[in-house]
Amino acid sequence: MALLEARGLNVGYHPDRGQRVWSVRDVDLSLEPGEFVGLVGESGCGKSTLGFALTRMLRPPAHIDSGSVIFDGTDIATLTGENLRQRRRGGFALVLQSGMNALNPVRSVAQQFGDVLSAHARKDEKLSKAQVRSRGMDLLDSVKLLPEVLDRYPHELSGGMRQRVAIALALALEPQLIVFDEPTTALDVMVQKAVMDTIKQLQAERKFTAVLISHDLGIVLEATDRVLVMYGGRIVEDQPSDALLTGAHHPYTEALLRCYGDPRADVVELQGIPGAPPDLTLPLEGCSFAPRCELAIDACRTTQPPLVPLGEGRAACLVRAQATKETSHV
Ligand SMILES: Nc1ncnc2c1ncn2[C@@H]1O[C@H](COP(=O)(O)OP(=O)(O)O)[C@@H](O)[C@H]1O
Ligand SMILES: [Mg+2]
């Protein structure tokens, strides 16, 4: 059984003033226990909004307009207050982009472990200061930080160390699902690699379900079992990572692969994707990639392509679905 299933998920921003934005559109996805899944796409395509919805971290003016997010049998889209707090323990956690204020600047690392653990403790449970410190040291060790970090404040730590602390805080509640939103984007290249290695090692050892959000297909392909490609608020392709390297089924994924360049190739020619990403303040008409797509036919501009089985996974492309149907009839 899937650990998480999102069905018909639509998430928008509804500011008091300014325009409505339809950021996540008709998303259906499922996450299996222990899977490491990538979520990739250009900046502004709705990745963070989807990651926030999957971990019930959306804040106004963001709003789930329709659909459900079933986590381990419960619809978390509608959970609030104490029920939500209890569900987070052994449930789902979000690790934000480094430097995005995941940490409280005026609390020491030990105090922040205490805050997380006591906020989610069972009613009859009271952790002593010594218990919090001991648990904190174990968690720091698991992210390869020394125990002395416990008494530091965030400003005394490097970016990479802060990100490791944020990961340790997420691990504190022993979640079954962790969404990492651009966890290494703000870090130096060498530090990026070290932090990614730690994330991969933790996932392999603890076997939680991981979602790695990144605009960098290279980072995602190196770490994950399966990749979801997002464009204009929709999932347009969903394939095993190794299958994606040898052949994508959506023209947008193909364009992303050309931007990334296969590291195994003798000559890597990088190309950008001509044209601009879609405007998410407008309702959807047809395929949102059609204006930038060399394969687009008239139907693409008027018909919303469904995400159908293609290759080893799914893709949302009328032209490719049609071509596959024709070859399978020959
Ligand atoms: N707080 C907000 N208020 C209004 N619109 C927002 C807000 N946050 C994000 N958006 C819009 O939602 C869309 C998706 O954003 P986001 O999920 O952050 O994309 P990504 O993570 O892929 O860069 C963008 O068009 C963005 O402008
Ligand atoms: Mg984002």
Coordinates of C-alpha atoms and ligand atoms in Angstrom, one line a residue:
M1 CA 0.0 0.0 0.0
A2 CA 1.2 3.5 -0.8
L3 CA 2.4 5.6 2.2
L4 CA 1.0 8.8 0.6
E5 CA -1.5 9.3 -2.1
A6 CA -2.5 12.7 -3.5
R7 CA -5.6 12.7 -5.7
G8 CA -6.9 15.6 -7.8
L9 CA -4.8 18.0 -5.8
N10 CA -5.2 21.7 -6.6
V11 CA -3.4 24.4 -4.5
G12 CA -3.7 28.1 -5.1
Y13 CA -2.6 31.3 -3.5
H14 CA -5.5 33.7 -2.8
P15 CA -4.0 36.9 -1.6
D16 CA -6.3 39.7 -0.3
R17 CA -4.9 42.0 -2.8
G18 CA -3.2 40.9 -6.0
Q19 CA -3.8 38.1 -8.4
R20 CA -4.8 34.5 -7.6
V21 CA -2.2 31.9 -8.6
W22 CA -3.1 28.3 -9.4
S23 CA 0.2 26.8 -8.4
V24 CA -0.5 23.1 -8.2
R25 CA -3.0 21.7 -10.8
D26 CA -4.7 18.3 -10.8
V27 CA -1.8 16.4 -9.2
D28 CA -2.2 12.7 -8.7
L29 CA 0.8 10.9 -7.2
S30 CA 1.6 8.2 -4.8
L31 CA 4.7 7.5 -2.7
E32 CA 5.6 4.0 -1.7
P33 CA 7.3 3.2 1.7
G34 CA 11.0 3.6 1.5
E35 CA 11.1 5.2 -1.9
F36 CA 13.4 8.1 -2.8
V37 CA 11.6 10.3 -5.3
G38 CA 12.8 13.4 -7.0
L39 CA 10.6 16.4 -7.9
V40 CA 12.1 18.5 -10.6
G41 CA 11.2 21.5 -12.7
E42 CA 12.0 25.1 -13.5
S43 CA 11.7 27.8 -10.8
G44 CA 8.1 28.9 -10.1
C45 CA 6.5 25.7 -11.5
G46 CA 4.9 24.8 -8.1
K47 CA 7.4 22.3 -6.6
S48 CA 7.6 24.0 -3.1
T49 CA 3.9 24.5 -3.0
L50 CA 3.3 20.8 -3.7
G51 CA 6.0 19.9 -1.1
F52 CA 4.3 22.1 1.5
A53 CA 0.9 20.5 0.6
L54 CA 2.3 16.9 1.1
T55 CA 3.6 17.8 4.5
R56 CA 0.7 20.0 5.6
M57 CA 2.9 23.1 5.9
L58 CA 0.8 25.4 3.6
R59 CA 0.2 28.8 5.2
P60 CA -2.3 31.5 4.0
P61 CA -2.7 32.8 1.4
A62 CA -2.0 29.3 0.1
H63 CA -5.1 27.1 0.1
I64 CA -6.0 23.6 -1.0
D65 CA -8.8 24.3 -3.5
S66 CA -9.7 20.6 -4.0
G67 CA -8.4 17.1 -3.8
S68 CA -7.0 14.9 -1.0
V69 CA -3.6 14.0 0.5
I70 CA -4.0 10.6 2.1
F71 CA -1.1 9.8 4.4
D72 CA -1.1 6.3 5.9
G73 CA -4.9 6.2 5.7
T74 CA -5.7 9.7 7.0
D75 CA -6.6 12.8 4.8
I76 CA -4.0 15.2 6.1
A77 CA -5.3 18.0 3.8
T78 CA -8.0 18.7 6.4
L79 CA -6.1 18.0 9.6
T80 CA -5.6 20.8 12.1
G81 CA -4.6 21.6 15.7
E82 CA -3.8 18.8 18.0
N83 CA -4.7 16.1 15.5
L84 CA -2.2 17.5 13.1
R85 CA 0.5 17.8 15.8
Q86 CA 0.1 14.2 16.9
R87 CA 0.2 13.0 13.3
R88 CA 3.5 14.7 12.6
R89 CA 5.2 12.4 15.1
G90 CA 6.1 9.3 13.1
G91 CA 4.5 11.1 10.2
F92 CA 5.8 13.7 7.7
A93 CA 8.4 16.4 7.9
L94 CA 9.7 19.2 5.6
V95 CA 13.4 20.3 5.4
L96 CA 13.6 23.8 3.8
Q97 CA 16.2 25.3 1.6
S98 CA 19.3 26.1 3.7
G99 CA 19.3 29.7 4.9
M100 CA 15.5 29.9 4.6
N101 CA 15.0 30.4 8.4
A102 CA 14.3 26.8 9.3
L103 CA 16.1 27.5 12.5
N104 CA 15.2 29.9 15.3
P105 CA 18.0 32.5 15.5
V106 CA 17.6 33.2 19.2
R107 CA 17.5 29.6 20.5
S108 CA 20.5 27.3 20.9
V109 CA 20.4 24.0 19.0
A110 CA 19.7 22.1 22.2
Q111 CA 16.7 24.4 22.9
Q112 CA 15.4 23.8 19.4
F113 CA 15.5 20.0 19.9
G114 CA 13.7 20.5 23.2
D115 CA 11.0 22.7 21.4
V116 CA 10.4 20.1 18.7
L117 CA 10.3 17.1 21.0
S118 CA 8.1 18.7 23.7
A119 CA 5.7 20.2 21.1
H120 CA 5.0 16.7 19.8
A121 CA 5.3 14.7 23.0
R122 CA 2.5 12.5 24.2
K123 CA 0.3 14.0 27.0
D124 CA 1.8 11.7 29.7
E125 CA 5.3 12.2 28.5
K126 CA 7.7 14.8 30.0
L127 CA 11.3 14.8 28.7
S128 CA 14.0 15.9 31.1
K129 CA 16.7 18.3 30.0
A130 CA 19.2 15.5 30.2
Q131 CA 17.0 13.3 28.0
V132 CA 16.6 16.1 25.4
R133 CA 20.4 16.6 25.3
S134 CA 21.1 12.9 25.0
R135 CA 18.6 12.5 22.2
G136 CA 20.0 15.7 20.5
M137 CA 23.5 14.3 20.6
D138 CA 22.4 11.1 18.9
L139 CA 20.6 13.1 16.2
L140 CA 23.6 15.4 15.7
D141 CA 25.8 12.3 15.4
S142 CA 23.5 10.9 12.7
V143 CA 24.0 14.0 10.6
K144 CA 27.8 13.9 11.3
L145 CA 27.9 16.9 13.7
L146 CA 29.9 16.9 16.9
P147 CA 28.0 17.0 20.3
E148 CA 29.4 20.5 21.0
V149 CA 27.0 21.9 18.3
L150 CA 24.2 21.4 20.8
D151 CA 25.2 24.6 22.7
R152 CA 25.7 26.7 19.6
Y153 CA 23.3 29.3 18.1
P154 CA 22.5 29.2 14.4
H155 CA 24.7 32.3 13.6
E156 CA 27.7 30.4 15.0
L157 CA 27.3 27.6 12.4
S158 CA 28.3 27.4 8.7
G159 CA 25.5 27.1 6.1
G160 CA 26.3 23.3 5.7
M161 CA 26.2 22.8 9.5
R162 CA 22.9 24.7 9.8
Q163 CA 21.4 22.5 7.1
R164 CA 22.6 19.4 8.9
V165 CA 20.9 20.7 12.1
A166 CA 17.7 21.3 10.1
I167 CA 17.8 17.7 8.9
A168 CA 18.5 16.4 12.5
L169 CA 15.4 18.4 13.7
A170 CA 13.3 16.8 11.0
L171 CA 14.6 13.3 12.1
A172 CA 13.7 14.0 15.7
L173 CA 10.1 13.0 15.2
E174 CA 11.1 9.8 13.3
P175 CA 9.0 10.6 10.3
Q176 CA 8.0 8.1 7.7
L177 CA 8.2 10.8 5.0
I178 CA 10.7 13.6 4.6
V179 CA 10.4 16.2 1.9
F180 CA 13.7 18.0 1.2
D181 CA 13.0 21.3 -0.6
E182 CA 16.2 22.4 -2.4
P183 CA 18.3 21.2 0.6
T184 CA 21.6 22.1 -0.9
T185 CA 20.8 25.0 -3.3
A186 CA 22.3 27.8 -1.2
L187 CA 25.5 25.9 -0.3
D188 CA 29.0 25.8 -1.9
V189 CA 29.5 22.9 -4.4
M190 CA 31.7 20.8 -2.1
V191 CA 29.3 21.3 0.8
Q192 CA 26.4 20.5 -1.4
K193 CA 27.9 17.1 -2.2
A194 CA 28.7 16.3 1.4
V195 CA 25.1 17.2 2.6
M196 CA 23.5 15.2 -0.3
D197 CA 25.7 12.2 0.6
T198 CA 24.4 12.4 4.2
I199 CA 20.8 12.6 3.1
K200 CA 21.3 9.6 0.8
Q201 CA 23.0 7.6 3.6
L202 CA 20.3 8.5 6.2
Q203 CA 17.6 7.4 3.7
A204 CA 19.3 4.1 2.9
E205 CA 19.8 3.3 6.6
R206 CA 16.4 4.5 8.0
K207 CA 14.3 3.7 5.0
F208 CA 12.0 6.7 5.3
T209 CA 10.2 7.8 2.1
A210 CA 12.1 10.8 0.7
V211 CA 11.1 13.5 -1.7
L212 CA 14.0 15.6 -3.1
I213 CA 12.8 18.8 -4.6
S214 CA 15.3 20.5 -6.9
H215 CA 15.5 22.6 -10.1
D216 CA 18.7 20.5 -10.9
L217 CA 17.9 17.3 -12.7
G218 CA 21.5 16.2 -12.3
I219 CA 21.3 16.2 -8.5
V220 CA 17.9 14.5 -8.6
L221 CA 19.0 11.7 -11.0
E222 CA 22.0 10.9 -8.9
A223 CA 20.1 10.4 -5.7
T224 CA 16.6 9.1 -6.5
D225 CA 14.8 5.9 -7.6
R226 CA 12.1 7.8 -9.4
V227 CA 11.6 11.3 -10.8
L228 CA 8.4 13.4 -11.0
V229 CA 8.8 16.2 -13.5
M230 CA 6.6 19.3 -12.9
Y231 CA 5.7 21.9 -15.4
G232 CA 3.2 24.7 -15.0
G233 CA 1.8 23.3 -11.8
R234 CA 1.2 19.8 -13.2
I235 CA 3.1 16.5 -13.1
V236 CA 4.0 15.9 -16.7
E237 CA 6.2 12.9 -16.3
D238 CA 6.8 10.2 -13.8
Q239 CA 9.5 7.6 -14.5
P240 CA 12.2 5.5 -12.8
S241 CA 15.4 7.6 -12.7
D242 CA 17.5 5.2 -14.8
A243 CA 14.8 4.9 -17.4
L244 CA 14.7 8.7 -17.7
L245 CA 18.4 8.9 -18.5
T246 CA 18.0 6.6 -21.5
G247 CA 14.8 8.2 -22.8
A248 CA 12.1 10.6 -21.6
H249 CA 8.6 10.6 -22.9
H250 CA 7.6 14.2 -22.4
P251 CA 9.2 16.9 -24.6
Y252 CA 9.7 19.1 -21.6
T253 CA 11.7 16.3 -19.8
E254 CA 13.8 15.9 -23.0
A255 CA 14.5 19.6 -23.0
L256 CA 15.5 19.4 -19.3
L257 CA 17.8 16.5 -20.1
R258 CA 19.5 18.6 -22.8
C259 CA 20.0 21.4 -20.3
Y260 CA 21.6 19.0 -17.9
G261 CA 23.8 17.0 -20.2
D262 CA 24.5 13.3 -19.7
P263 CA 27.8 13.1 -17.7
R264 CA 28.6 9.8 -19.5
A265 CA 28.6 11.5 -23.0
D266 CA 31.9 12.3 -24.7
V267 CA 30.7 15.7 -25.7
V268 CA 28.1 17.5 -23.7
E269 CA 26.2 20.2 -25.5
L270 CA 24.1 22.2 -23.2
Q271 CA 21.0 24.0 -24.5
G272 CA 18.5 26.2 -22.8
I273 CA 14.7 25.9 -23.3
P274 CA 13.5 28.7 -25.6
G275 CA 10.3 30.6 -24.6
A276 CA 9.0 31.5 -21.2
P277 CA 7.3 29.3 -18.5
P278 CA 3.5 29.6 -18.3
D279 CA 1.7 32.2 -16.3
L280 CA 0.1 30.5 -13.4
T281 CA -2.3 33.3 -12.8
L282 CA -4.2 32.1 -15.9
P283 CA -6.5 29.1 -16.1
L284 CA -5.2 26.2 -18.0
E285 CA -6.1 25.7 -21.7
G286 CA -4.6 22.7 -23.4
C287 CA -1.0 21.6 -22.6
S288 CA 0.9 24.4 -20.8
F289 CA 4.1 23.3 -22.6
A290 CA 2.6 23.6 -26.1
P291 CA 3.8 27.2 -26.7
R292 CA 7.4 26.0 -26.3
C293 CA 7.1 22.5 -27.8
E294 CA 8.4 21.6 -31.2
L295 CA 6.0 18.6 -31.4
A296 CA 2.8 20.5 -30.6
I297 CA -0.2 19.9 -32.8
D298 CA -3.5 21.9 -32.8
A299 CA -5.1 19.5 -30.3
C300 CA -2.3 20.3 -27.8
R301 CA -3.5 23.9 -27.6
T302 CA -7.0 22.9 -26.7
T303 CA -6.9 19.6 -24.9
Q304 CA -5.5 19.0 -21.5
P305 CA -3.2 15.9 -21.9
P306 CA -3.9 13.3 -19.2
L307 CA -1.0 11.6 -17.4
V308 CA -1.2 8.2 -18.9
P309 CA 1.1 5.1 -18.8
L310 CA 4.0 5.6 -21.1
G311 CA 7.4 3.9 -21.0
E312 CA 8.0 2.4 -17.5
G313 CA 6.0 5.2 -15.9
R314 CA 3.6 7.9 -16.9
A315 CA 3.7 11.0 -19.1
A316 CA 1.2 13.7 -20.1
C317 CA 1.8 14.3 -23.9
L318 CA -0.9 13.8 -26.5
V319 CA 1.6 13.4 -29.3
R320 CA 3.7 10.8 -27.6
A321 CA 0.7 8.9 -26.3
Q322 CA -0.7 8.8 -29.8
A323 CA 2.6 7.6 -31.4
T324 CA 2.8 4.8 -28.8
K325 CA -0.7 3.7 -29.6
E326 CA 0.0 3.6 -33.3
T327 CA 3.2 1.6 -33.0
S328 CA 1.5 -0.9 -30.6
H329 CA -1.2 -1.4 -33.3
V330 CA 1.3 -2.3 -36.0
Ligands
LIG1 N1 3.1 33.4 -1.0 C1 2.8 33.4 -2.3 N2 1.8 34.2 -2.7 C2 1.4 34.3 -4.0 N3 2.0 33.5 -4.9 C3 2.9 32.6 -4.6 C4 3.4 32.5 -3.2 N4 4.4 31.6 -3.2 C5 4.5 31.1 -4.4 N5 3.6 31.7 -5.3 C6 3.5 31.4 -6.7 O1 3.2 30.1 -6.9 C7 3.9 29.6 -8.0 C8 4.7 28.4 -7.6 O2 5.6 28.7 -6.7 P1 6.6 27.7 -6.0 O3 5.8 26.5 -5.5 O4 7.4 28.4 -5.0 O5 7.5 27.1 -7.2 P2 8.9 26.4 -7.2 O6 9.2 25.9 -5.8 O7 8.8 25.4 -8.3 O8 9.9 27.5 -7.6 C9 4.7 30.7 -8.6 O9 4.1 31.3 -9.7 C10 4.8 31.7 -7.4 O10 4.9 33.0 -7.9
MG2 MG 10.8 26.3 -4.5

